[in-house]
Amino acid sequence: MNKRITVRDIRNRKLIHKKQEPIVSLVCYTAQMARLINDEVDVILVGDSLGMTIYGYKNTLSVTLDMMINHGAAVVRSTTKPHIVVDMPFGSYEESPEVAFRSASKIMRETGAQSVKLEGGEEFAETIFFLSQRGIPVMGHIGLMPQRIQTLGGFFTQGKTDKESTKLMNDAIAIAEAGAFSMVIEAIPEEVATNITQNIEVPTIGIGGGRNCDGQILVTHDILNLYGDFTPKFVKKYGKIDNSITNAVKKYSQEVKKKKFPAKNNIFTIKK
Ligand code: KIV
């Protein structure tokens, strides 16, 4: 059995400190998919994007703590090597550091995950400090924060103006200093992501953050073409599993209709 990748291992993967490979991360939510990717990734994020990819909601706001816990536990049970991070869903941490601790400790206790992730900059530094001082490793998430969809008015690239990029830098520094062991930076110009990466001590994991982040993350459903509603520019499709599924099901349907399935080797008989 492989040893799991720890928070300490991730923290040590700051590219500018040593010549090493970027952190390979994927968002994944189910036991079956987790088993398939176990050996290939350093980090699995059980992301609240499951609200959209698995449950069919238009955004992540309807995701509950129980959903995250059920999926988080399934992914932990089905993996041996990657570091598992579970997203804190909307409404489970914003109210106060104490509320955040209650939600995060429930996630850690009931899933066996190694850390949690929450969206937010400077305004969440106090919460990140509170959690990380009490045994809960926190991955930050800045840039495009999907849980803010209603205030943003859409999934737009962030940090395009001087004012926005300065704010992003301040956010990154604040949450790193508060104790975040790494941070996702989503949908921001490469120049801004590079600048942040070079100016903070903990690894950045980019999703639409360009080429110079300390790691990369994408959603497994996106790279396999299993989520058709919307494909951001930063996604690269590495497979088209949707076609294979549709073709297999078409074949099954035809065989049932033509009474080709079940065949002799798919049936039980009574031995005389
Ligand atoms: O929930 C998610 O999939 C995420 C990624 C976009 C990093 O937070």
PDB file of C-alpha atoms and ligand atoms in Angstrom:
ATOM      1  CA  MET A   1       0.000   0.000   0.000  1.00  0.00           C
ATOM      2  CA  ASN A   2       1.329   3.456  -0.942  1.00  0.00           C
ATOM      3  CA  LYS A   3       1.787   6.098   1.720  1.00  0.00           C
ATOM      4  CA  ARG A   4      -0.621   9.002   1.336  1.00  0.00           C
ATOM      5  CA  ILE A   5       0.711  12.379   0.257  1.00  0.00           C
ATOM      6  CA  THR A   6       0.558  14.720   3.243  1.00  0.00           C
ATOM      7  CA  VAL A   7       0.086  18.458   3.740  1.00  0.00           C
ATOM      8  CA  ARG A   8       3.807  18.651   4.463  1.00  0.00           C
ATOM      9  CA  ASP A   9       4.624  16.952   1.126  1.00  0.00           C
ATOM     10  CA  ILE A  10       2.403  19.446  -0.734  1.00  0.00           C
ATOM     11  CA  ARG A  11       3.915  22.434   1.064  1.00  0.00           C
ATOM     12  CA  ASN A  12       7.362  21.241   0.002  1.00  0.00           C
ATOM     13  CA  ARG A  13       6.355  21.240  -3.663  1.00  0.00           C
ATOM     14  CA  LYS A  14       7.030  24.950  -4.153  1.00  0.00           C
ATOM     15  CA  LEU A  15       8.677  24.969  -7.573  1.00  0.00           C
ATOM     16  CA  ILE A  16      10.860  27.995  -7.032  1.00  0.00           C
ATOM     17  CA  HIS A  17      12.457  26.341  -3.992  1.00  0.00           C
ATOM     18  CA  LYS A  18      13.634  23.214  -5.789  1.00  0.00           C
ATOM     19  CA  LYS A  19      13.650  21.881  -9.312  1.00  0.00           C
ATOM     20  CA  GLN A  20      10.681  19.551  -9.147  1.00  0.00           C
ATOM     21  CA  GLU A  21       7.546  18.563 -11.017  1.00  0.00           C
ATOM     22  CA  PRO A  22       4.307  20.566 -10.726  1.00  0.00           C
ATOM     23  CA  ILE A  23       1.639  19.146  -8.387  1.00  0.00           C
ATOM     24  CA  VAL A  24      -0.788  17.045 -10.444  1.00  0.00           C
ATOM     25  CA  SER A  25      -4.331  17.495  -9.166  1.00  0.00           C
ATOM     26  CA  LEU A  26      -7.822  16.546 -10.302  1.00  0.00           C
ATOM     27  CA  VAL A  27     -11.316  17.180  -9.036  1.00  0.00           C
ATOM     28  CA  CYS A  28     -13.130  13.857  -8.580  1.00  0.00           C
ATOM     29  CA  TYR A  29     -16.218  12.834  -6.635  1.00  0.00           C
ATOM     30  CA  THR A  30     -16.904   9.110  -6.873  1.00  0.00           C
ATOM     31  CA  ALA A  31     -15.376   5.838  -5.707  1.00  0.00           C
ATOM     32  CA  GLN A  32     -15.151   4.405  -9.203  1.00  0.00           C
ATOM     33  CA  MET A  33     -13.380   7.423 -10.739  1.00  0.00           C
ATOM     34  CA  ALA A  34     -11.116   7.804  -7.692  1.00  0.00           C
ATOM     35  CA  ARG A  35      -9.931   4.195  -8.108  1.00  0.00           C
ATOM     36  CA  LEU A  36      -9.076   4.875 -11.760  1.00  0.00           C
ATOM     37  CA  ILE A  37      -6.999   7.987 -11.054  1.00  0.00           C
ATOM     38  CA  ASN A  38      -5.411   6.929  -7.729  1.00  0.00           C
ATOM     39  CA  ASP A  39      -1.937   6.226  -9.132  1.00  0.00           C
ATOM     40  CA  GLU A  40      -1.741   9.229 -11.474  1.00  0.00           C
ATOM     41  CA  VAL A  41      -2.380  12.236  -9.238  1.00  0.00           C
ATOM     42  CA  ASP A  42      -0.857  13.894  -6.160  1.00  0.00           C
ATOM     43  CA  VAL A  43      -4.049  15.616  -5.015  1.00  0.00           C
ATOM     44  CA  ILE A  44      -7.736  14.830  -5.406  1.00  0.00           C
ATOM     45  CA  LEU A  45     -10.133  17.632  -4.610  1.00  0.00           C
ATOM     46  CA  VAL A  46     -13.664  16.503  -3.878  1.00  0.00           C
ATOM     47  CA  GLY A  47     -15.003  19.774  -5.211  1.00  0.00           C
ATOM     48  CA  ASP A  48     -18.416  21.338  -4.723  1.00  0.00           C
ATOM     49  CA  SER A  49     -18.599  21.550  -8.527  1.00  0.00           C
ATOM     50  CA  LEU A  50     -20.285  18.155  -8.008  1.00  0.00           C
ATOM     51  CA  GLY A  51     -23.458  20.205  -7.604  1.00  0.00           C
ATOM     52  CA  MET A  52     -23.242  20.932 -11.326  1.00  0.00           C
ATOM     53  CA  THR A  53     -21.489  17.865 -12.764  1.00  0.00           C
ATOM     54  CA  ILE A  54     -23.196  15.139 -10.711  1.00  0.00           C
ATOM     55  CA  TYR A  55     -26.417  16.662  -9.392  1.00  0.00           C
ATOM     56  CA  GLY A  56     -27.390  18.851 -12.347  1.00  0.00           C
ATOM     57  CA  TYR A  57     -27.679  22.196 -10.542  1.00  0.00           C
ATOM     58  CA  LYS A  58     -26.844  25.427 -12.419  1.00  0.00           C
ATOM     59  CA  ASN A  59     -24.235  26.452  -9.801  1.00  0.00           C
ATOM     60  CA  THR A  60     -22.646  25.231  -6.563  1.00  0.00           C
ATOM     61  CA  LEU A  61     -24.897  27.063  -4.109  1.00  0.00           C
ATOM     62  CA  SER A  62     -27.266  24.146  -3.446  1.00  0.00           C
ATOM     63  CA  VAL A  63     -24.501  21.793  -2.337  1.00  0.00           C
ATOM     64  CA  THR A  64     -24.804  20.652   1.300  1.00  0.00           C
ATOM     65  CA  LEU A  65     -22.320  19.491   3.910  1.00  0.00           C
ATOM     66  CA  ASP A  66     -23.853  15.998   3.774  1.00  0.00           C
ATOM     67  CA  MET A  67     -23.298  15.776  -0.010  1.00  0.00           C
ATOM     68  CA  MET A  68     -19.647  16.747   0.450  1.00  0.00           C
ATOM     69  CA  ILE A  69     -19.228  14.250   3.280  1.00  0.00           C
ATOM     70  CA  ASN A  70     -20.784  11.346   1.344  1.00  0.00           C
ATOM     71  CA  HIS A  71     -18.644  11.981  -1.744  1.00  0.00           C
ATOM     72  CA  GLY A  72     -15.528  12.772   0.301  1.00  0.00           C
ATOM     73  CA  ALA A  73     -15.804   9.503   2.221  1.00  0.00           C
ATOM     74  CA  ALA A  74     -16.296   7.518  -1.012  1.00  0.00           C
ATOM     75  CA  VAL A  75     -13.156   9.033  -2.535  1.00  0.00           C
ATOM     76  CA  VAL A  76     -11.077   8.465   0.613  1.00  0.00           C
ATOM     77  CA  ARG A  77     -12.234   4.807   0.810  1.00  0.00           C
ATOM     78  CA  SER A  78     -11.228   4.209  -2.795  1.00  0.00           C
ATOM     79  CA  THR A  79      -7.748   5.721  -2.814  1.00  0.00           C
ATOM     80  CA  THR A  80      -4.428   5.013  -1.159  1.00  0.00           C
ATOM     81  CA  LYS A  81      -1.933   7.532  -2.497  1.00  0.00           C
ATOM     82  CA  PRO A  82      -3.274  11.045  -3.265  1.00  0.00           C
ATOM     83  CA  HIS A  83      -3.832  13.788  -0.737  1.00  0.00           C
ATOM     84  CA  ILE A  84      -7.618  14.218  -0.432  1.00  0.00           C
ATOM     85  CA  VAL A  85      -9.071  17.704   0.021  1.00  0.00           C
ATOM     86  CA  VAL A  86     -12.807  18.206   0.512  1.00  0.00           C
ATOM     87  CA  ASP A  87     -14.529  21.477  -0.381  1.00  0.00           C
ATOM     88  CA  MET A  88     -16.471  23.325   2.295  1.00  0.00           C
ATOM     89  CA  PRO A  89     -19.840  24.096   0.695  1.00  0.00           C
ATOM     90  CA  PHE A  90     -21.557  27.485   0.563  1.00  0.00           C
ATOM     91  CA  GLY A  91     -23.038  28.415   3.943  1.00  0.00           C
ATOM     92  CA  SER A  92     -20.917  26.017   5.993  1.00  0.00           C
ATOM     93  CA  TYR A  93     -18.079  28.378   6.996  1.00  0.00           C
ATOM     94  CA  GLU A  94     -18.779  32.048   6.229  1.00  0.00           C
ATOM     95  CA  GLU A  95     -20.615  32.988   9.440  1.00  0.00           C
ATOM     96  CA  SER A  96     -17.719  32.697  11.895  1.00  0.00           C
ATOM     97  CA  PRO A  97     -14.484  30.788  12.535  1.00  0.00           C
ATOM     98  CA  GLU A  98     -16.404  28.678  15.090  1.00  0.00           C
ATOM     99  CA  VAL A  99     -19.063  27.655  12.557  1.00  0.00           C
ATOM    100  CA  ALA A 100     -16.274  26.898  10.074  1.00  0.00           C
ATOM    101  CA  PHE A 101     -14.527  24.718  12.665  1.00  0.00           C
ATOM    102  CA  ARG A 102     -17.716  22.769  13.341  1.00  0.00           C
ATOM    103  CA  SER A 103     -18.252  22.095   9.616  1.00  0.00           C
ATOM    104  CA  ALA A 104     -14.604  21.363   8.816  1.00  0.00           C
ATOM    105  CA  SER A 105     -14.148  19.005  11.783  1.00  0.00           C
ATOM    106  CA  LYS A 106     -17.297  17.113  10.715  1.00  0.00           C
ATOM    107  CA  ILE A 107     -15.866  16.770   7.199  1.00  0.00           C
ATOM    108  CA  MET A 108     -12.505  15.540   8.522  1.00  0.00           C
ATOM    109  CA  ARG A 109     -14.077  13.142  11.054  1.00  0.00           C
ATOM    110  CA  GLU A 110     -16.673  11.633   8.738  1.00  0.00           C
ATOM    111  CA  THR A 111     -14.628  11.394   5.529  1.00  0.00           C
ATOM    112  CA  GLY A 112     -11.069  10.715   6.666  1.00  0.00           C
ATOM    113  CA  ALA A 113      -9.862  13.443   4.264  1.00  0.00           C
ATOM    114  CA  GLN A 114      -6.549  15.148   4.977  1.00  0.00           C
ATOM    115  CA  SER A 115      -7.675  18.752   4.486  1.00  0.00           C
ATOM    116  CA  VAL A 116     -10.498  21.095   3.502  1.00  0.00           C
ATOM    117  CA  LYS A 117     -10.722  23.902   0.964  1.00  0.00           C
ATOM    118  CA  LEU A 118     -12.645  27.143   1.293  1.00  0.00           C
ATOM    119  CA  GLU A 119     -13.185  30.055  -1.076  1.00  0.00           C
ATOM    120  CA  GLY A 120     -12.119  33.546  -0.024  1.00  0.00           C
ATOM    121  CA  GLY A 121      -9.306  36.058   0.403  1.00  0.00           C
ATOM    122  CA  GLU A 122      -8.258  38.445   3.165  1.00  0.00           C
ATOM    123  CA  GLU A 123     -11.774  38.392   4.664  1.00  0.00           C
ATOM    124  CA  PHE A 124     -11.249  34.686   5.515  1.00  0.00           C
ATOM    125  CA  ALA A 125      -7.718  34.978   6.916  1.00  0.00           C
ATOM    126  CA  GLU A 126      -9.057  34.882  10.481  1.00  0.00           C
ATOM    127  CA  THR A 127     -11.044  31.700   9.747  1.00  0.00           C
ATOM    128  CA  ILE A 128      -8.087  30.012   8.041  1.00  0.00           C
ATOM    129  CA  PHE A 129      -5.872  30.890  11.034  1.00  0.00           C
ATOM    130  CA  PHE A 130      -8.507  29.564  13.470  1.00  0.00           C
ATOM    131  CA  LEU A 131      -8.817  26.244  11.615  1.00  0.00           C
ATOM    132  CA  SER A 132      -5.158  25.649  10.910  1.00  0.00           C
ATOM    133  CA  GLN A 133      -4.219  26.402  14.542  1.00  0.00           C
ATOM    134  CA  ARG A 134      -6.697  23.732  15.615  1.00  0.00           C
ATOM    135  CA  GLY A 135      -5.564  20.814  13.470  1.00  0.00           C
ATOM    136  CA  ILE A 136      -7.465  21.466  10.252  1.00  0.00           C
ATOM    137  CA  PRO A 137      -5.234  22.032   7.222  1.00  0.00           C
ATOM    138  CA  VAL A 138      -6.816  24.505   4.823  1.00  0.00           C
ATOM    139  CA  MET A 139      -6.325  24.923   1.086  1.00  0.00           C
ATOM    140  CA  GLY A 140      -7.340  28.428  -0.011  1.00  0.00           C
ATOM    141  CA  HIS A 141      -9.185  29.368  -3.210  1.00  0.00           C
ATOM    142  CA  ILE A 142      -8.956  32.830  -4.776  1.00  0.00           C
ATOM    143  CA  GLY A 143      -9.628  34.382  -8.181  1.00  0.00           C
ATOM    144  CA  LEU A 144     -12.899  33.189  -9.620  1.00  0.00           C
ATOM    145  CA  MET A 145     -14.867  31.905  -6.647  1.00  0.00           C
ATOM    146  CA  PRO A 146     -17.913  30.027  -7.948  1.00  0.00           C
ATOM    147  CA  GLN A 147     -19.740  30.342  -4.609  1.00  0.00           C
ATOM    148  CA  ARG A 148     -19.881  34.120  -5.289  1.00  0.00           C
ATOM    149  CA  ILE A 149     -21.712  33.592  -8.601  1.00  0.00           C
ATOM    150  CA  GLN A 150     -24.690  35.713  -7.565  1.00  0.00           C
ATOM    151  CA  THR A 151     -22.556  38.728  -6.621  1.00  0.00           C
ATOM    152  CA  LEU A 152     -20.256  38.280  -9.646  1.00  0.00           C
ATOM    153  CA  GLY A 153     -23.149  37.812 -12.075  1.00  0.00           C
ATOM    154  CA  GLY A 154     -21.389  35.017 -13.998  1.00  0.00           C
ATOM    155  CA  PHE A 155     -18.258  32.875 -14.277  1.00  0.00           C
ATOM    156  CA  PHE A 156     -15.827  35.598 -15.438  1.00  0.00           C
ATOM    157  CA  THR A 157     -12.025  35.872 -15.501  1.00  0.00           C
ATOM    158  CA  GLN A 158     -10.812  37.817 -12.445  1.00  0.00           C
ATOM    159  CA  GLY A 159      -7.810  40.100 -11.835  1.00  0.00           C
ATOM    160  CA  LYS A 160      -7.780  41.833 -15.208  1.00  0.00           C
ATOM    161  CA  THR A 161      -7.358  45.389 -13.880  1.00  0.00           C
ATOM    162  CA  ASP A 162      -4.542  46.801 -11.711  1.00  0.00           C
ATOM    163  CA  LYS A 163      -6.976  47.248  -8.835  1.00  0.00           C
ATOM    164  CA  GLU A 164      -8.221  43.643  -9.082  1.00  0.00           C
ATOM    165  CA  SER A 165      -4.757  42.137  -9.453  1.00  0.00           C
ATOM    166  CA  THR A 166      -3.466  44.101  -6.433  1.00  0.00           C
ATOM    167  CA  LYS A 167      -6.421  42.819  -4.420  1.00  0.00           C
ATOM    168  CA  LEU A 168      -5.683  39.237  -5.522  1.00  0.00           C
ATOM    169  CA  MET A 169      -2.049  39.581  -4.450  1.00  0.00           C
ATOM    170  CA  ASN A 170      -3.140  40.928  -1.040  1.00  0.00           C
ATOM    171  CA  ASP A 171      -5.623  38.070  -0.690  1.00  0.00           C
ATOM    172  CA  ALA A 172      -2.977  35.459  -1.538  1.00  0.00           C
ATOM    173  CA  ILE A 173      -0.482  36.912   0.945  1.00  0.00           C
ATOM    174  CA  ALA A 174      -3.134  37.211   3.678  1.00  0.00           C
ATOM    175  CA  ILE A 175      -4.366  33.625   3.439  1.00  0.00           C
ATOM    176  CA  ALA A 176      -0.842  32.199   3.090  1.00  0.00           C
ATOM    177  CA  GLU A 177       0.236  34.108   6.199  1.00  0.00           C
ATOM    178  CA  ALA A 178      -2.913  32.900   8.000  1.00  0.00           C
ATOM    179  CA  GLY A 179      -1.775  29.301   7.488  1.00  0.00           C
ATOM    180  CA  ALA A 180      -3.248  28.014   4.196  1.00  0.00           C
ATOM    181  CA  PHE A 181      -0.904  25.180   3.121  1.00  0.00           C
ATOM    182  CA  SER A 182      -1.592  25.847  -0.574  1.00  0.00           C
ATOM    183  CA  MET A 183      -4.163  27.653  -2.661  1.00  0.00           C
ATOM    184  CA  VAL A 184      -6.204  27.181  -5.809  1.00  0.00           C
ATOM    185  CA  ILE A 185      -6.094  30.201  -8.095  1.00  0.00           C
ATOM    186  CA  GLU A 186      -8.889  30.137 -10.621  1.00  0.00           C
ATOM    187  CA  ALA A 187      -9.402  31.970 -13.914  1.00  0.00           C
ATOM    188  CA  ILE A 188      -6.910  34.820 -13.661  1.00  0.00           C
ATOM    189  CA  PRO A 189      -4.377  36.137 -16.208  1.00  0.00           C
ATOM    190  CA  GLU A 190      -1.101  34.198 -16.326  1.00  0.00           C
ATOM    191  CA  GLU A 191       0.921  37.312 -15.411  1.00  0.00           C
ATOM    192  CA  VAL A 192      -1.079  37.797 -12.218  1.00  0.00           C
ATOM    193  CA  ALA A 193      -0.874  34.099 -11.248  1.00  0.00           C
ATOM    194  CA  THR A 194       2.883  34.101 -11.878  1.00  0.00           C
ATOM    195  CA  ASN A 195       3.372  37.172  -9.736  1.00  0.00           C
ATOM    196  CA  ILE A 196       1.368  35.611  -6.895  1.00  0.00           C
ATOM    197  CA  THR A 197       3.236  32.304  -7.218  1.00  0.00           C
ATOM    198  CA  GLN A 198       6.576  34.098  -6.971  1.00  0.00           C
ATOM    199  CA  ASN A 199       5.558  36.138  -3.952  1.00  0.00           C
ATOM    200  CA  ILE A 200       4.054  33.602  -1.565  1.00  0.00           C
ATOM    201  CA  GLU A 201       5.709  30.760   0.324  1.00  0.00           C
ATOM    202  CA  VAL A 202       3.038  28.094  -0.273  1.00  0.00           C
ATOM    203  CA  PRO A 203       2.267  26.318  -3.563  1.00  0.00           C
ATOM    204  CA  THR A 204      -0.322  27.721  -5.951  1.00  0.00           C
ATOM    205  CA  ILE A 205      -2.489  25.257  -7.852  1.00  0.00           C
ATOM    206  CA  GLY A 206      -3.861  26.826 -10.991  1.00  0.00           C
ATOM    207  CA  ILE A 207      -7.100  26.225 -12.861  1.00  0.00           C
ATOM    208  CA  GLY A 208      -7.004  28.793 -15.597  1.00  0.00           C
ATOM    209  CA  GLY A 209      -3.998  30.378 -13.882  1.00  0.00           C
ATOM    210  CA  GLY A 210      -1.497  29.788 -16.676  1.00  0.00           C
ATOM    211  CA  ARG A 211       1.748  27.865 -16.925  1.00  0.00           C
ATOM    212  CA  ASN A 212       3.767  29.020 -13.936  1.00  0.00           C
ATOM    213  CA  CYS A 213       1.704  27.838 -10.977  1.00  0.00           C
ATOM    214  CA  ASP A 214       3.261  25.238  -8.672  1.00  0.00           C
ATOM    215  CA  GLY A 215       0.546  22.771  -9.668  1.00  0.00           C
ATOM    216  CA  GLN A 216      -2.424  22.346 -11.990  1.00  0.00           C
ATOM    217  CA  ILE A 217      -5.956  21.179 -11.345  1.00  0.00           C
ATOM    218  CA  LEU A 218      -8.845  20.383 -13.669  1.00  0.00           C
ATOM    219  CA  VAL A 219     -12.197  18.667 -13.209  1.00  0.00           C
ATOM    220  CA  THR A 220     -12.144  14.994 -14.245  1.00  0.00           C
ATOM    221  CA  HIS A 221     -15.612  15.349 -15.798  1.00  0.00           C
ATOM    222  CA  ASP A 222     -14.294  18.205 -17.981  1.00  0.00           C
ATOM    223  CA  ILE A 223     -11.170  16.450 -19.262  1.00  0.00           C
ATOM    224  CA  LEU A 224     -13.222  13.354 -20.163  1.00  0.00           C
ATOM    225  CA  ASN A 225     -16.038  15.325 -21.818  1.00  0.00           C
ATOM    226  CA  LEU A 226     -18.584  14.118 -19.290  1.00  0.00           C
ATOM    227  CA  TYR A 227     -19.965  17.583 -18.548  1.00  0.00           C
ATOM    228  CA  GLY A 228     -21.473  19.227 -21.577  1.00  0.00           C
ATOM    229  CA  ASP A 229     -23.184  22.350 -20.222  1.00  0.00           C
ATOM    230  CA  PHE A 230     -20.204  24.724 -20.425  1.00  0.00           C
ATOM    231  CA  THR A 231     -16.477  24.359 -21.199  1.00  0.00           C
ATOM    232  CA  PRO A 232     -14.159  27.145 -20.005  1.00  0.00           C
ATOM    233  CA  LYS A 233     -11.141  28.085 -22.161  1.00  0.00           C
ATOM    234  CA  PHE A 234      -8.698  26.662 -19.606  1.00  0.00           C
ATOM    235  CA  VAL A 235     -10.065  23.114 -19.973  1.00  0.00           C
ATOM    236  CA  LYS A 236      -8.319  20.637 -22.233  1.00  0.00           C
ATOM    237  CA  LYS A 237     -10.252  17.521 -23.209  1.00  0.00           C
ATOM    238  CA  TYR A 238      -8.071  14.420 -22.900  1.00  0.00           C
ATOM    239  CA  GLY A 239     -10.787  11.893 -23.765  1.00  0.00           C
ATOM    240  CA  LYS A 240     -14.352  11.662 -25.036  1.00  0.00           C
ATOM    241  CA  ILE A 241     -15.886   9.138 -22.654  1.00  0.00           C
ATOM    242  CA  ASP A 242     -19.399  10.438 -23.325  1.00  0.00           C
ATOM    243  CA  ASN A 243     -19.304   8.942 -26.849  1.00  0.00           C
ATOM    244  CA  SER A 244     -18.145   5.554 -25.548  1.00  0.00           C
ATOM    245  CA  ILE A 245     -21.002   5.499 -23.012  1.00  0.00           C
ATOM    246  CA  THR A 246     -23.651   6.502 -25.559  1.00  0.00           C
ATOM    247  CA  ASN A 247     -22.361   3.966 -28.110  1.00  0.00           C
ATOM    248  CA  ALA A 248     -22.276   1.134 -25.565  1.00  0.00           C
ATOM    249  CA  VAL A 249     -25.820   1.912 -24.391  1.00  0.00           C
ATOM    250  CA  LYS A 250     -27.068   2.137 -28.016  1.00  0.00           C
ATOM    251  CA  LYS A 251     -25.622  -1.311 -28.685  1.00  0.00           C
ATOM    252  CA  TYR A 252     -27.233  -2.730 -25.539  1.00  0.00           C
ATOM    253  CA  SER A 253     -30.590  -1.205 -26.479  1.00  0.00           C
ATOM    254  CA  GLN A 254     -30.443  -2.658 -30.006  1.00  0.00           C
ATOM    255  CA  GLU A 255     -29.498  -6.114 -28.725  1.00  0.00           C
ATOM    256  CA  VAL A 256     -32.339  -6.138 -26.182  1.00  0.00           C
ATOM    257  CA  LYS A 257     -34.838  -5.067 -28.855  1.00  0.00           C
ATOM    258  CA  LYS A 258     -33.568  -7.710 -31.289  1.00  0.00           C
ATOM    259  CA  LYS A 259     -33.491 -10.357 -28.530  1.00  0.00           C
ATOM    260  CA  LYS A 260     -29.750 -10.850 -29.015  1.00  0.00           C
ATOM    261  CA  PHE A 261     -29.229 -10.119 -25.334  1.00  0.00           C
ATOM    262  CA  PRO A 262     -29.235 -12.042 -23.057  1.00  0.00           C
ATOM    263  CA  ALA A 263     -27.349 -14.735 -24.953  1.00  0.00           C
ATOM    264  CA  LYS A 264     -26.812 -18.319 -23.786  1.00  0.00           C
ATOM    265  CA  ASN A 265     -23.760 -17.422 -21.698  1.00  0.00           C
ATOM    266  CA  ASN A 266     -25.650 -14.694 -19.814  1.00  0.00           C
ATOM    267  CA  ILE A 267     -28.410 -16.960 -18.428  1.00  0.00           C
ATOM    268  CA  PHE A 268     -28.849 -19.421 -15.541  1.00  0.00           C
ATOM    269  CA  THR A 269     -30.308 -22.897 -16.117  1.00  0.00           C
ATOM    270  CA  ILE A 270     -31.282 -25.744 -13.810  1.00  0.00           C
ATOM    271  CA  LYS A 271     -28.819 -28.626 -14.066  1.00  0.00           C
ATOM    272  CA  LYS A 272     -30.765 -31.874 -14.606  1.00  0.00           C
TER     273      LYS A 272
HETATM  274  O1  KIV B   1     -15.243  22.515  -6.953  1.00  0.00           O
HETATM  275  C1  KIV B   1     -14.322  22.511  -7.777  1.00  0.00           C
HETATM  276  O2  KIV B   1     -14.320  21.756  -8.764  1.00  0.00           O
HETATM  277  C2  KIV B   1     -13.225  23.455  -7.578  1.00  0.00           C
HETATM  278  C3  KIV B   1     -12.221  23.563  -8.674  1.00  0.00           C
HETATM  279  C4  KIV B   1     -12.714  24.526  -9.673  1.00  0.00           C
HETATM  280  C5  KIV B   1     -10.864  23.874  -8.191  1.00  0.00           C
HETATM  281  O3  KIV B   1     -13.173  24.138  -6.602  1.00  0.00           O
END
